[in-house]
mmCIF file of C-alpha atoms in Angstrom:
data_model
loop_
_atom_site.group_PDB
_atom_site.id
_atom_site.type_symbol
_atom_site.label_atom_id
_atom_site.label_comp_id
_atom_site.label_asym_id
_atom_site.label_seq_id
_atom_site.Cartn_x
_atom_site.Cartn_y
_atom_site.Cartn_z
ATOM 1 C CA UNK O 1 34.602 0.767 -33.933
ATOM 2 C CA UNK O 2 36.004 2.883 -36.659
ATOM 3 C CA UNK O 3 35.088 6.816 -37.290
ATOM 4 C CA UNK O 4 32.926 8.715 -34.417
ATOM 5 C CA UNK O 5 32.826 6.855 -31.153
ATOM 6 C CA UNK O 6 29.451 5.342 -30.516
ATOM 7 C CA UNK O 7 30.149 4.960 -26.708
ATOM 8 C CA UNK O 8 30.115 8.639 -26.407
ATOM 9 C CA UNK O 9 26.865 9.155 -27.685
ATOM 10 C CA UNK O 10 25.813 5.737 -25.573
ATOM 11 C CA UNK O 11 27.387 7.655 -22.620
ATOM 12 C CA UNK O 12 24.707 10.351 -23.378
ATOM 13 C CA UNK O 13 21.633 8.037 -23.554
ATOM 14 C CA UNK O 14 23.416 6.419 -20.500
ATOM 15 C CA UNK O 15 23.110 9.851 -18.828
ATOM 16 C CA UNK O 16 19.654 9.975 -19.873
ATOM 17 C CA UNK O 17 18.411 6.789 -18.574
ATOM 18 C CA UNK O 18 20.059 7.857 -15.175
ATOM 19 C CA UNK O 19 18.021 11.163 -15.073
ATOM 20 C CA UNK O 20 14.798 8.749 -15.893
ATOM 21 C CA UNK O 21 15.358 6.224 -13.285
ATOM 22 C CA UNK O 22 15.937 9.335 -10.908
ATOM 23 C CA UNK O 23 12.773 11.076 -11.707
ATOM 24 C CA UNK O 24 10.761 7.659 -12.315
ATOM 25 C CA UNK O 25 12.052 7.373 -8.198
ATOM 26 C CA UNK O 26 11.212 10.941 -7.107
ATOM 27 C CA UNK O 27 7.825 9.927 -8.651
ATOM 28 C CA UNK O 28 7.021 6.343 -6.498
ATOM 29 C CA UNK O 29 8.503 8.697 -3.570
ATOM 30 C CA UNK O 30 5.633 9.988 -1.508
ATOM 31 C CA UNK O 31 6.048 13.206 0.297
ATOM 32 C CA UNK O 32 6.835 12.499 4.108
ATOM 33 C CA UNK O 33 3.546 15.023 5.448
ATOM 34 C CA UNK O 34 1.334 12.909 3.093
ATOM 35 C CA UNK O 35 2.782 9.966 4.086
ATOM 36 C CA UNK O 36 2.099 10.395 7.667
ATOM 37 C CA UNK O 37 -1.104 11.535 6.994
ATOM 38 C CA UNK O 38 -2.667 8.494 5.027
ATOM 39 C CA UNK O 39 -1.109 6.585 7.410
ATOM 40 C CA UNK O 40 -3.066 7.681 10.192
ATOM 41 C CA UNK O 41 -6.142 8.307 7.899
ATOM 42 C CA UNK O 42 -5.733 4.322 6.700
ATOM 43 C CA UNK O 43 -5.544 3.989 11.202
ATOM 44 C CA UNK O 44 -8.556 5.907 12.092
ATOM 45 C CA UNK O 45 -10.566 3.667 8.673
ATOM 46 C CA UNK O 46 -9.317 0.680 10.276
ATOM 47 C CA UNK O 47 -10.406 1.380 13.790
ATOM 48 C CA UNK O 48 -13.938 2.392 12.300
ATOM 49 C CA UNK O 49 -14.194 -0.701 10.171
ATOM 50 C CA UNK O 50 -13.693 -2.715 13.489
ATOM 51 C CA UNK O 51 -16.277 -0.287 15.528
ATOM 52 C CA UNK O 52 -18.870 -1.064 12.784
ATOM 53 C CA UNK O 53 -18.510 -4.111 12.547
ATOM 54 C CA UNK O 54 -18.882 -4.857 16.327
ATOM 55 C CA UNK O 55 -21.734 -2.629 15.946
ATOM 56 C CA UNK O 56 -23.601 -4.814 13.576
ATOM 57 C CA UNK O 57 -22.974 -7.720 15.784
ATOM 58 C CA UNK O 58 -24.018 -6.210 19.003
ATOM 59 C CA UNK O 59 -27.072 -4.974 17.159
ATOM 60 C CA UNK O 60 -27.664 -7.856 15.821
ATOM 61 C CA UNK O 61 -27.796 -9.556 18.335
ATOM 62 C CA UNK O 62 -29.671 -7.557 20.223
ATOM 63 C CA UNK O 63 -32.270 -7.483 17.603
ATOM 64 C CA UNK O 64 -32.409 -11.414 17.889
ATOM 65 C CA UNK O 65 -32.958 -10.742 22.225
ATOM 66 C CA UNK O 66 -35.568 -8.683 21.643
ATOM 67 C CA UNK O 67 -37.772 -10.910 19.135
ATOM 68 C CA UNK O 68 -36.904 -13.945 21.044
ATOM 69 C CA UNK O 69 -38.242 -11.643 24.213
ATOM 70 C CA UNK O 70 -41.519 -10.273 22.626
ATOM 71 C CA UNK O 71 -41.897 -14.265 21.575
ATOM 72 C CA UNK O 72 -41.167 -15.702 25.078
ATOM 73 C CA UNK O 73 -43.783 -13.001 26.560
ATOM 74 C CA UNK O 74 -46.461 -13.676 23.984
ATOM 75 C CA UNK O 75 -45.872 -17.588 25.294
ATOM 76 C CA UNK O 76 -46.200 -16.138 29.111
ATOM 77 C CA UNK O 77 -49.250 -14.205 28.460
ATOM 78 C CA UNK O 78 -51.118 -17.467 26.623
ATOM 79 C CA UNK O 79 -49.857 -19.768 29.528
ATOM 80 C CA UNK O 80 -50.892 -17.491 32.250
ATOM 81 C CA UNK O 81 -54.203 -17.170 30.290
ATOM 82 C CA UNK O 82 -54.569 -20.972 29.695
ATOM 83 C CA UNK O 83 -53.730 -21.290 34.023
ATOM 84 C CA UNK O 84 -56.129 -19.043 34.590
ATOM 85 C CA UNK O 85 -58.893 -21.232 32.455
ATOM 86 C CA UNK O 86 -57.513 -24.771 33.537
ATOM 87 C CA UNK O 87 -59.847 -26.849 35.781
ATOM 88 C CA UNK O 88 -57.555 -29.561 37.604
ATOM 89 C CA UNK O 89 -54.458 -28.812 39.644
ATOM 90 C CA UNK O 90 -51.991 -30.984 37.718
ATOM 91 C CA UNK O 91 -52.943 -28.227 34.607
ATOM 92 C CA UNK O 92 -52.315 -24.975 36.811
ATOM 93 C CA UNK O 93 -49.142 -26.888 38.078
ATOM 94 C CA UNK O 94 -47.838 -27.466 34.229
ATOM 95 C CA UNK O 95 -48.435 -24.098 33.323
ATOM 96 C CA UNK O 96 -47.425 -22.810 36.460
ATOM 97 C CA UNK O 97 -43.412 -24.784 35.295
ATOM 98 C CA UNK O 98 -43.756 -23.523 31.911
ATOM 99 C CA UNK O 99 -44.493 -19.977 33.498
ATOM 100 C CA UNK O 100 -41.329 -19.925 35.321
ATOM 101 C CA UNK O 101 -39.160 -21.565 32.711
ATOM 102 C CA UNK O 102 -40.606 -18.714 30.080
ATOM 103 C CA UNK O 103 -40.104 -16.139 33.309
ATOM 104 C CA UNK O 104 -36.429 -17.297 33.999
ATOM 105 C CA UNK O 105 -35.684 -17.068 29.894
ATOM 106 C CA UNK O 106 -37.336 -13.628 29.967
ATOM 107 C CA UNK O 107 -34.723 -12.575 32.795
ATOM 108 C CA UNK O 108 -31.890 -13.843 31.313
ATOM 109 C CA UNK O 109 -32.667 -12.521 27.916
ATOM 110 C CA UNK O 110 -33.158 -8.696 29.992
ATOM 111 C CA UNK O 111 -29.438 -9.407 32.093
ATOM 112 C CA UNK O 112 -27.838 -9.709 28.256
ATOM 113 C CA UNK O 113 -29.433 -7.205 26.520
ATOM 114 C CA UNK O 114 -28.587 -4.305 29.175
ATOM 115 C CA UNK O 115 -25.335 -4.552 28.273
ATOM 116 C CA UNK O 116 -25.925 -4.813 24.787
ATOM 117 C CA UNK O 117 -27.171 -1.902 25.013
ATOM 118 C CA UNK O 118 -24.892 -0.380 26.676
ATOM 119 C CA UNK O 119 -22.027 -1.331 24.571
ATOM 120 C CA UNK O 120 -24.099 -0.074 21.211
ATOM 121 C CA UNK O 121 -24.424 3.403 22.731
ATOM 122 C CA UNK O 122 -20.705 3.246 23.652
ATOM 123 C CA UNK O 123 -19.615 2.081 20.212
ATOM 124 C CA UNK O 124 -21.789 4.851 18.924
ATOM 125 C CA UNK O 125 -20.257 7.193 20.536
ATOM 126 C CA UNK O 126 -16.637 5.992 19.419
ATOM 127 C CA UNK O 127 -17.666 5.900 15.733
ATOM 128 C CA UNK O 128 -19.064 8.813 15.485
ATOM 129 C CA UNK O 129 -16.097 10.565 17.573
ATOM 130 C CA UNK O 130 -13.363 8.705 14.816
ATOM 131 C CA UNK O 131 -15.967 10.332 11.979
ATOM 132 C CA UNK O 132 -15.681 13.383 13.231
ATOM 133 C CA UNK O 133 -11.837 13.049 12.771
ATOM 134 C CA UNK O 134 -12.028 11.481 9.648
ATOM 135 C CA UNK O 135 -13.951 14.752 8.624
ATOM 136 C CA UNK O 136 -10.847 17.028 10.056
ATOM 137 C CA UNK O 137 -8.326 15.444 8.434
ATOM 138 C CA UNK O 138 -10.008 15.043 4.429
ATOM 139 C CA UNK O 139 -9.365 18.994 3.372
ATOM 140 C CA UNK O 140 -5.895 18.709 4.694
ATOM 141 C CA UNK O 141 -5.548 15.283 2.965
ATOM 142 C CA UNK O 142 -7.277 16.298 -0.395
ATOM 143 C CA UNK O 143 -5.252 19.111 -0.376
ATOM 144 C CA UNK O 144 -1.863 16.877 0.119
ATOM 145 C CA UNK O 145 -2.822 14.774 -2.127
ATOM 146 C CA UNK O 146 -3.598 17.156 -4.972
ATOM 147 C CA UNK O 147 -0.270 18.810 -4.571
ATOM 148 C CA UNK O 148 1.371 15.303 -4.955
ATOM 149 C CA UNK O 149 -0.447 14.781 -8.247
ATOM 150 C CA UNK O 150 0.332 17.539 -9.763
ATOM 151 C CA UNK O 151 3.965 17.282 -8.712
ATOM 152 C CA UNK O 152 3.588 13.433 -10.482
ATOM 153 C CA UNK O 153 2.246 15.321 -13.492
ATOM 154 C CA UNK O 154 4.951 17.507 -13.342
ATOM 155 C CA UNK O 155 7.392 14.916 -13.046
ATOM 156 C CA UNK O 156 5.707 13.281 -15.946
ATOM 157 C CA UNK O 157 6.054 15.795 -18.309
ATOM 158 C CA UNK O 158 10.014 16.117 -17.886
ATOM 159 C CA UNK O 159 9.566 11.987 -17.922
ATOM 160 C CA UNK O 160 8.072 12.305 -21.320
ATOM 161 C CA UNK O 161 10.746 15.165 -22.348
ATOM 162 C CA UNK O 162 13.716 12.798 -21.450
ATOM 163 C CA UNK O 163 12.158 9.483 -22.769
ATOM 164 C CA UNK O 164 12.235 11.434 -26.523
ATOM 165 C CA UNK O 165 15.741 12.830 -25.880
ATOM 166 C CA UNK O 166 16.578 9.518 -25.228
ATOM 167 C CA UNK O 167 14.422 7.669 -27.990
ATOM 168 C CA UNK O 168 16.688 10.257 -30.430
ATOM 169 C CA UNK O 169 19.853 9.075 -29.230
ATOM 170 C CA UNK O 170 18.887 5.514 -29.213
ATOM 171 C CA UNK O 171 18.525 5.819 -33.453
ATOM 172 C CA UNK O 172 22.308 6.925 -33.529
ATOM 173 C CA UNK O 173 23.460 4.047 -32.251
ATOM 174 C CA UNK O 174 23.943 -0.077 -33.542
ATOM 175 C CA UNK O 175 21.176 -1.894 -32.439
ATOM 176 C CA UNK O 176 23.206 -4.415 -31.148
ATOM 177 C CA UNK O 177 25.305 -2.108 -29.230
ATOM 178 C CA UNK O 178 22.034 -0.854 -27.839
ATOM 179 C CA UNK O 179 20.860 -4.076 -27.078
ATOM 180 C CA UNK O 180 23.830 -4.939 -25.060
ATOM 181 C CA UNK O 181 24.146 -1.784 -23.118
ATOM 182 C CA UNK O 182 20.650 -2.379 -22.333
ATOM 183 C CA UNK O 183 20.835 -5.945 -20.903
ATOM 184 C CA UNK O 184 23.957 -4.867 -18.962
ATOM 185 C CA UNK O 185 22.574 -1.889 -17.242
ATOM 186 C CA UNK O 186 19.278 -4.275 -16.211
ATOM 187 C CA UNK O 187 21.943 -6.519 -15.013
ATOM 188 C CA UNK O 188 23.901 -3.880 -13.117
ATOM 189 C CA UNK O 189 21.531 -1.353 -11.251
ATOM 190 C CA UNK O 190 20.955 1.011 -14.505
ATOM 191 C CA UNK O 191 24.439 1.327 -14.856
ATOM 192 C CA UNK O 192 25.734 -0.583 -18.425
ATOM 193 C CA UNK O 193 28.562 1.753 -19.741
ATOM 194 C CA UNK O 194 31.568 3.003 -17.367
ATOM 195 C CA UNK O 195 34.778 4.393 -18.031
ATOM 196 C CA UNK O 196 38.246 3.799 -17.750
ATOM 197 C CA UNK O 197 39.308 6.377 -15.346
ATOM 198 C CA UNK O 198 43.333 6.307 -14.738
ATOM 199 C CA UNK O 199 44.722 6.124 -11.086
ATOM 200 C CA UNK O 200 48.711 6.819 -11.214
ATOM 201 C CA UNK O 201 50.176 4.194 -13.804
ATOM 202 C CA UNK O 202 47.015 2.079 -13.934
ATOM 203 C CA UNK O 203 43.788 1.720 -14.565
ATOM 204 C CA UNK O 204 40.048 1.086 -12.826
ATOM 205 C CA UNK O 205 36.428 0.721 -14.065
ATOM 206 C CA UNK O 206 35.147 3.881 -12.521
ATOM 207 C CA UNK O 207 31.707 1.612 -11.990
ATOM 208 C CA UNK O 208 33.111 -1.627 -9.490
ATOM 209 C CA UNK O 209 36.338 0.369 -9.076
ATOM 210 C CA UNK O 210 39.100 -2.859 -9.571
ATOM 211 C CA UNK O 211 41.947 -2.027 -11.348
ATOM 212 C CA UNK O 212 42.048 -3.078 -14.854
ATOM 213 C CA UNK O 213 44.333 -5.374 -16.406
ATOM 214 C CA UNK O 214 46.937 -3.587 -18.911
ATOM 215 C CA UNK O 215 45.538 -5.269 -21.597
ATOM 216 C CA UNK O 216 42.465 -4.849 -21.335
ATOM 217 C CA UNK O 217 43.265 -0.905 -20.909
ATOM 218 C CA UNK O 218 45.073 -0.755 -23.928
ATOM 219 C CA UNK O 219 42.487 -2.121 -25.937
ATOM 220 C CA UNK O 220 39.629 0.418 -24.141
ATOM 221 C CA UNK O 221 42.008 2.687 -25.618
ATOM 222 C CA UNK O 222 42.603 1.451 -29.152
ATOM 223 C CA UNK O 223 38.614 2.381 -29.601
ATOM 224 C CA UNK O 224 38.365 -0.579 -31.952
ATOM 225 C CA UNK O 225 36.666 -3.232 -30.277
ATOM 226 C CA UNK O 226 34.224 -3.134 -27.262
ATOM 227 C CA UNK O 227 35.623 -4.318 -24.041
ATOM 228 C CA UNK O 228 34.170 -5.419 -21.008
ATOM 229 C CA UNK O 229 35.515 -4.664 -17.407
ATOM 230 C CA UNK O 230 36.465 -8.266 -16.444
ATOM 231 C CA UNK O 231 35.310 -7.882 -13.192
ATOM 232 C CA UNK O 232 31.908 -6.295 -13.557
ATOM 233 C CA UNK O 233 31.101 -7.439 -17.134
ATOM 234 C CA UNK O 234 30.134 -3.288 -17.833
ATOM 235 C CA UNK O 235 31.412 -1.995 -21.147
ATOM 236 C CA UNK O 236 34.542 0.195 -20.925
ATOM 237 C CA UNK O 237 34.489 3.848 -22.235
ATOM 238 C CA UNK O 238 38.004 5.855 -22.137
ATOM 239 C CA UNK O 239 35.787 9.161 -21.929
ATOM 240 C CA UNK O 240 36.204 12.400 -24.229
ATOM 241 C CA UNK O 241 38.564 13.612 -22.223
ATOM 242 C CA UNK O 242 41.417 11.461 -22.449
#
């Protein structure tokens, strides 16, 4: 690697794509308030999901009762009619059975649907009480949620900034030296370049911290190769300043 050092200007785009994955993280990060505050809106939705749906079912079935009762007393009325008319006492003692069996339907049909109604006045009550708080909470939520997309926007903008600052950089160095550092630093938590930092008489990767071979630190220092820390596989950078 004769004539100006390429690792210092990958050290820059290194610093670059640091300050990227930092801001691409403040970005996914949602604010704690808002965060606590879908949460419970995404509770009270749930909850009134479930409430309307056991709505629908009690008033559906009660809906169902109450045909199947109109039904059964259209049947009473035409079999107490047709008792009245009969002429033999077998007849008025059939329709008298078929009375009672309608009559005892009838009653059970009223025992079920007195609760049902019950329980759709109830349920109601509860929906419209979790509405109501649904309606409290959306002005404080909009306005949370506003404030977090313009702070994404804002975050964009230096994104967009940085990602050209970057881009620049990235045409000053060898592609393949590029394409290296790149696959390393997927490899190794966004970290592909590290330097050789000095410790007494030897020397570590400043990235996985083992100490370094002195071979290997001599040739990080003869700048005429690249070198990889043996241990973590990062390239090795002796750093401007020694």
């Amino acid at each position: 690697m004769n004539g100006s050092d390429p690792l210092a200007t990958l050290q820059r785009l290194q610093d670059k794509d640091l300050e990227l994955d930092r801001i691409r993280q403040e970005q996914a990060q949602v604010p704690p308030d808002l965060f606590e505050l879908r949460v419970s809106w995404q509770q009270l939705e749930a909850k009134l999901r479930e409430l309307q749906a056991k709505l629908r079912e009690a008033e559906l079935e009660y809906r169902q009762n109450d045909a199947e009762l109109a039904d059964l007393k259209q049947k009473r009325s035409r079999a107490q009619e047709s008792q009245r008319s009969s002429q033999s006492l077998r007849e008025q003692t059939q329709y008298e059975n078929l009375i009672q069996q309608l009559q005892n339907r009838i009653e059970q049909l009223d025992e079920s649907n007195n609760p049902l109604l019950e329980d759709i006045q109830t349920l109601e009550q509860e929906i419209a009480h979790l509405e109501e708080e649904l309606n409290e909470i959306q002005p404080r939520l909009n306005e949370l949620e506003a404030s977090n997309q313009a702070r994404v926007e804002r975050l964009e903008a230096e994104l967009q900034v940085l990602w050209k600052e970057r881009s620049e950089l990235a045409t000053l160095l060898p592609a393949s030296l590029l394409k290296e550092y790149e696959a390393i630093r997927k490899a190794r938590r966004g970290i592909g370049l590290a330097r050789m930092i000095r410790v007494g008489t030897t020397y570590r990767c400043s990235a996985c911290n083992v100490q370094l071979p002195t071979h290997v630190a001599q040739r990080v220092h003869q700048k005429s190769q690249l070198v990889h820390c043996p241990s973590c596989g990062r390239l090795l950078w002796i750093g401007s300043e020694q």
